[in-house]
Coordinates of C-alpha atoms and ligand atoms in Angstrom, one line a residue:
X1 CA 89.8 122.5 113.8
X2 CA 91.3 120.4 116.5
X3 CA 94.4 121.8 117.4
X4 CA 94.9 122.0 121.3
X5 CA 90.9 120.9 121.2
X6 CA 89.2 118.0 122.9
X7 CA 87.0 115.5 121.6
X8 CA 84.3 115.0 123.8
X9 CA 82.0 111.5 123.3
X10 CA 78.1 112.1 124.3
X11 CA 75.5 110.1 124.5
X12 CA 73.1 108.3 126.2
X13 CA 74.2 105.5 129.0
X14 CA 75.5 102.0 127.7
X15 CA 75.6 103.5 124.2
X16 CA 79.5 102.5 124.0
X17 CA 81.0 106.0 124.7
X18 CA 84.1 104.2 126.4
X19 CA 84.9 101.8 124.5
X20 CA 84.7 103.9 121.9
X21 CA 87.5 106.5 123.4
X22 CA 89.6 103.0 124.1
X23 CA 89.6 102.6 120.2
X24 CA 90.2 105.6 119.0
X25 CA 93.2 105.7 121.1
X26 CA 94.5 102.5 119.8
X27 CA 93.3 104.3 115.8
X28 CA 95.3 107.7 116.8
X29 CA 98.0 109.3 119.2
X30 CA 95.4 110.2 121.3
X31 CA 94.9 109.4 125.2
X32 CA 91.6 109.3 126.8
X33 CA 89.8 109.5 130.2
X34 CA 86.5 109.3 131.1
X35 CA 84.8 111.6 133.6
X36 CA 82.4 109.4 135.5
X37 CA 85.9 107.4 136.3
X38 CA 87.6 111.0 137.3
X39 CA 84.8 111.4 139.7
X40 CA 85.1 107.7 141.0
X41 CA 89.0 108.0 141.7
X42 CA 88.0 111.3 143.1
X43 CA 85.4 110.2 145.8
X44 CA 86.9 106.4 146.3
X45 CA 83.4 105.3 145.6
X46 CA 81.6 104.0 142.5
X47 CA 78.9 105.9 141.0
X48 CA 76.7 103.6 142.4
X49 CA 77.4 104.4 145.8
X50 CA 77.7 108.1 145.3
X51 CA 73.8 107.8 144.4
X52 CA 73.2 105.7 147.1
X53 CA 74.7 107.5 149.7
X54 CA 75.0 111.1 148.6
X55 CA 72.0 111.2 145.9
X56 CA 71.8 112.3 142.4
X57 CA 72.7 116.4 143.0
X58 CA 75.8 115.5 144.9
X59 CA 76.7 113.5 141.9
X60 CA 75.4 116.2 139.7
X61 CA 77.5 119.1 141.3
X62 CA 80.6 116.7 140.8
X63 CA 80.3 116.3 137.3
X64 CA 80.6 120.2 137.3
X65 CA 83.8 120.5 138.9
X66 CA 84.9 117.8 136.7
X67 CA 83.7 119.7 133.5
X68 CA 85.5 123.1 134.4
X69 CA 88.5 121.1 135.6
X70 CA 88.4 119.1 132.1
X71 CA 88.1 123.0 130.7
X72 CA 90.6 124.6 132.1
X73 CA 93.8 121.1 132.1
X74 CA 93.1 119.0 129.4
X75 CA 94.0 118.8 125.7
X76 CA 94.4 117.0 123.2
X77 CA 92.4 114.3 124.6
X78 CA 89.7 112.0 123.8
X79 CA 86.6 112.7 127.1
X80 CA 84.0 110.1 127.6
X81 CA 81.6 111.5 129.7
X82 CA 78.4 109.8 131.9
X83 CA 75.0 110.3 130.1
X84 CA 74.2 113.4 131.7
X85 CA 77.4 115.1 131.4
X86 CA 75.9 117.2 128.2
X87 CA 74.0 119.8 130.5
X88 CA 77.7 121.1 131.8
X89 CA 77.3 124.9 130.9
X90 CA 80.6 124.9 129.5
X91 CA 80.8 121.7 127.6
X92 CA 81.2 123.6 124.5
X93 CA 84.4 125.0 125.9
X94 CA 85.9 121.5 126.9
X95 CA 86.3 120.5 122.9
X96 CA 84.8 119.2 119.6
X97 CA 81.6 117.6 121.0
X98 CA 80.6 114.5 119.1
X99 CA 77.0 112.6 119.8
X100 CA 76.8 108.8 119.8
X101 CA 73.2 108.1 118.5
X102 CA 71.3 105.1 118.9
X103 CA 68.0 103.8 119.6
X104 CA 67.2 103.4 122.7
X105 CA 66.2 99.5 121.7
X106 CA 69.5 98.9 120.3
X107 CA 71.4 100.5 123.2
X108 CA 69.8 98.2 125.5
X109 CA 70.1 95.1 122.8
X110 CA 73.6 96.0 123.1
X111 CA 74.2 95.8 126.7
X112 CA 72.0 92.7 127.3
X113 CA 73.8 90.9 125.0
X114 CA 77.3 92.0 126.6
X115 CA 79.2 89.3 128.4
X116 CA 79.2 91.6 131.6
X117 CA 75.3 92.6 131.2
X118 CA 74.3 92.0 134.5
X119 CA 77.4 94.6 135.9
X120 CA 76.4 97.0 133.2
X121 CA 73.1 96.8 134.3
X122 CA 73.5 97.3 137.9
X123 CA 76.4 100.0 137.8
X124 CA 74.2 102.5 136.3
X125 CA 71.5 103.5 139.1
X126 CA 69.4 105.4 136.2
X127 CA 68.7 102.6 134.2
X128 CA 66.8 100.5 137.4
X129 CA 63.7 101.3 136.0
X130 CA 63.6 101.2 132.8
X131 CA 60.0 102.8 131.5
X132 CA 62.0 106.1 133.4
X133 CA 64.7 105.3 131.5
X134 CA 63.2 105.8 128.5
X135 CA 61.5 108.7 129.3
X136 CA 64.9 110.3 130.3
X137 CA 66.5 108.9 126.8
X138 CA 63.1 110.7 124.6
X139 CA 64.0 113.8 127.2
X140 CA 67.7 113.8 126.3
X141 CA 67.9 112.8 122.4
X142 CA 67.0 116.1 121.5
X143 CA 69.3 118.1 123.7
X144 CA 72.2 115.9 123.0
X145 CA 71.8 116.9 119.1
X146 CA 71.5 120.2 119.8
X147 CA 74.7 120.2 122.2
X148 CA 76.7 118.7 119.5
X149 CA 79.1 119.7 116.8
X150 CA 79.1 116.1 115.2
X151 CA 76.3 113.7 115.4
X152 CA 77.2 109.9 114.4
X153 CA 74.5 107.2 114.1
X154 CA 76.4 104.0 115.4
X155 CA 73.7 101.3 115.3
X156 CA 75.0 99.5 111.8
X157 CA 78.6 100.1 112.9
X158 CA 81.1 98.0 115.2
X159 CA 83.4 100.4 117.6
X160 CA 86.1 100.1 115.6
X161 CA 84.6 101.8 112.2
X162 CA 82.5 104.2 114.6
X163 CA 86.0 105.2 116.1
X164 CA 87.3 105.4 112.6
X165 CA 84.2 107.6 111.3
X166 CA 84.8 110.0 113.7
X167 CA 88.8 110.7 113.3
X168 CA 88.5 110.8 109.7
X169 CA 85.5 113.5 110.3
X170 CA 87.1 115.4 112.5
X171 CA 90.5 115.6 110.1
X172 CA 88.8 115.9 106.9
X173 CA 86.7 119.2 108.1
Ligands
S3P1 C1 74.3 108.9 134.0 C2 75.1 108.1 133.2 C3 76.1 107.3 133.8 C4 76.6 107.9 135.1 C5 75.5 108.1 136.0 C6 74.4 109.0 135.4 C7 73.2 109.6 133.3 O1 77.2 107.1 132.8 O2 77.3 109.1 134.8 O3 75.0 106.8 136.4 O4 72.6 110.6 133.9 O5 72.9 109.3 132.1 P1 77.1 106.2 131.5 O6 76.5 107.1 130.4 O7 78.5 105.9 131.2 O8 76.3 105.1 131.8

């Protein structure tokens, strides 16, 4: 199933997506990047600013020309993508997609209790308000499933036996 394919993390913001990719790279001969990084290196400018100073569609159309670039030039590699990154049209075509699932209580449990919560916080312009926040998370928890090929419920699990759970998935199927 995975030959030449990518696997591609989803899920909602601060649900671990990148740190997960970081473990399964130290699990695996994998390598991994992360597209809302791509798109920072790209523009000079953290994601922040880009919403700031360009707004949310200018961020939006990025994360398209990231998601056909990831498409058409990388393989074998692990993609953590942003939280929104699931409505790419052709995020099917980039690799295995696997869904990090959570509760929207335990997502934020999990980043409040961070040692860098306040940066994790503040770096993510979508999670200011956080009664919209939710209502983006109820919004997107069905789409994500249905954009998946994998769908792994993390809450129970540290990052290093979610990493694990997902390369002995993918290699026993
Ligand atoms: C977004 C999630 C963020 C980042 C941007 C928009 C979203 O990434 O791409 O702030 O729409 O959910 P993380 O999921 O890494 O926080």
């Amino acid at each position: 199933m995975l030959k030449n394919k990518n696997i591609v993390l989803i899920g909602f913001m601060g649900v671990g997506k990148g740190t997960i990719a970081r473990t399964m790279v130290k699990q695996s001969d994998y390598f991994a990047i992360d597209t809302d990084d791509l798109i920072e290196s790209l523009e000079n400018k953290k994601i922040k600013k880009i919403f700031e100073e360009n707004g949310e569609l200018y961020f939006r159309n990025l994360e398209k020309k990231c998601a056909l670039w990831c498409e058409k030039n990388i393989t074998n590699s692990i993609i953590s993508t942003g939280g929104g990154f699931y409505k790419q049209e052709n995020i099917k075509k980039i690799g295995t997609i696997i869904y990090l699932q959570s509760s929207f209580d335990k997502i934020l449990e999990g980043i409040r209790n961070s040692p860098n919560a306040k940066k994790k916080l503040k770096k993510r312009p979508l999670l200011n308000d956080l009664d919209e926040a939710k209502k983006i998370y109820e919004q997107r928890i069905i789409e994500y499933e249905k954009v998946a090929n994998i769908v792994i419920n993390i809450e129970e699990l540290d990052p290093s036996s979610v990493a694990k759970k997902i390369l002995q998935t993918l290699f026993l199927e």
